Coordinates of C-alpha atoms in Angstrom, one line a residue:
T1 CA 50.7 18.1 -44.4
D2 CA 50.5 16.6 -47.8
Q3 CA 52.4 13.5 -46.7
I4 CA 52.4 11.3 -43.6
P5 CA 56.1 10.7 -42.6
S6 CA 57.1 7.0 -42.7
V7 CA 53.7 6.0 -44.2
Q8 CA 53.1 5.1 -47.8
I9 CA 49.9 6.4 -49.6
L10 CA 48.4 3.4 -51.4
E11 CA 45.3 4.9 -53.0
H12 CA 43.9 8.4 -53.6
Y13 CA 40.1 8.7 -53.4
G14 CA 39.7 12.4 -54.2
L15 CA 38.3 15.4 -52.4
A16 CA 36.7 14.9 -49.0
S17 CA 35.0 17.9 -47.4
G18 CA 32.7 19.0 -44.7
S19 CA 31.0 22.3 -43.8
T20 CA 28.7 23.9 -41.4
V21 CA 26.9 27.3 -41.4
R22 CA 26.6 29.0 -38.1
S23 CA 24.9 32.2 -37.0
K24 CA 25.4 34.4 -34.0
D25 CA 22.5 34.3 -31.5
F26 CA 21.1 37.6 -30.2
V27 CA 22.5 37.1 -26.6
R28 CA 26.0 36.3 -27.7
D29 CA 26.0 39.1 -30.2
F30 CA 24.8 41.6 -27.6
L31 CA 27.3 40.5 -25.0
S32 CA 30.1 40.5 -27.6
T33 CA 29.2 44.1 -28.6
I34 CA 29.7 45.1 -25.0
K35 CA 32.9 43.2 -24.7
N36 CA 34.2 44.7 -28.0
A37 CA 33.7 48.2 -26.6
V38 CA 36.1 47.6 -23.7
G39 CA 38.5 45.3 -25.5
G40 CA 39.6 41.7 -25.0
E41 CA 38.9 38.3 -26.5
L42 CA 35.3 37.6 -27.7
T43 CA 35.2 34.2 -26.1
A44 CA 31.6 33.5 -27.2
Y45 CA 32.7 33.8 -30.9
T46 CA 35.9 31.8 -30.2
D47 CA 33.8 29.0 -28.8
L48 CA 31.4 29.2 -31.7
L49 CA 34.1 29.0 -34.3
E50 CA 35.8 26.1 -32.5
E51 CA 32.6 24.1 -32.4
A52 CA 32.0 24.9 -36.1
R53 CA 35.5 23.7 -37.1
E54 CA 35.0 20.5 -35.1
E55 CA 31.7 19.8 -36.7
A56 CA 33.0 20.5 -40.3
T57 CA 36.0 18.3 -39.6
Q58 CA 33.9 15.4 -38.4
R59 CA 31.7 15.7 -41.5
M60 CA 34.9 15.5 -43.7
I61 CA 36.1 12.5 -41.8
T62 CA 32.7 10.7 -42.2
Q63 CA 32.8 11.5 -46.0
A64 CA 36.4 10.2 -46.3
R65 CA 35.5 7.0 -44.5
S66 CA 32.5 6.4 -46.7
M67 CA 34.9 6.6 -49.7
G68 CA 37.1 3.9 -48.2
A69 CA 39.9 6.2 -46.9
N70 CA 41.7 5.8 -43.6
A71 CA 43.4 9.2 -43.7
V72 CA 43.0 12.7 -45.2
V73 CA 46.1 14.7 -46.3
G74 CA 46.5 18.3 -47.4
I75 CA 43.7 19.6 -45.1
R76 CA 42.7 23.2 -45.5
F77 CA 40.1 25.4 -43.8
A78 CA 38.1 28.2 -45.4
T79 CA 35.6 30.6 -44.0
S80 CA 33.0 32.7 -45.9
S81 CA 30.2 35.0 -45.0
I82 CA 26.8 33.6 -46.1
A83 CA 24.6 36.3 -44.8
Q84 CA 24.7 39.1 -42.2
G85 CA 25.5 37.3 -38.9
A86 CA 26.1 33.9 -40.5
A87 CA 29.3 32.2 -41.7
E88 CA 30.3 29.0 -43.3
I89 CA 33.3 26.9 -42.1
Y90 CA 34.5 24.6 -44.9
V91 CA 37.2 22.0 -44.5
Y92 CA 38.6 19.9 -47.3
G93 CA 41.5 17.6 -48.1
T94 CA 42.5 14.5 -50.1
A95 CA 41.0 11.2 -48.9
V96 CA 43.7 8.5 -49.1
K97 CA 44.4 4.9 -48.0
V98 CA 47.7 4.5 -46.2
G99 CA 49.5 1.4 -45.3

């Protein structure tokens, strides 16, 4: 959300962001290839992406705190392919002080 209901934004500090680049390991990739052939959720990749989102989010929070913020609004996630088998998870938002 761009606003926090019932809370006033006192200061804007600017962009806070965090990212991580993760790659597939050989075992996960091999097992997922087999799973993909028969169908179903690729849980190894689901877990990998969840861990990556959490790590990127924690890095954004750390950056926001270092700016003096106590909240981040307007959070967005983006994913991009860096190389074959590697992807970046990027999270960003506006670091603010609320009161």
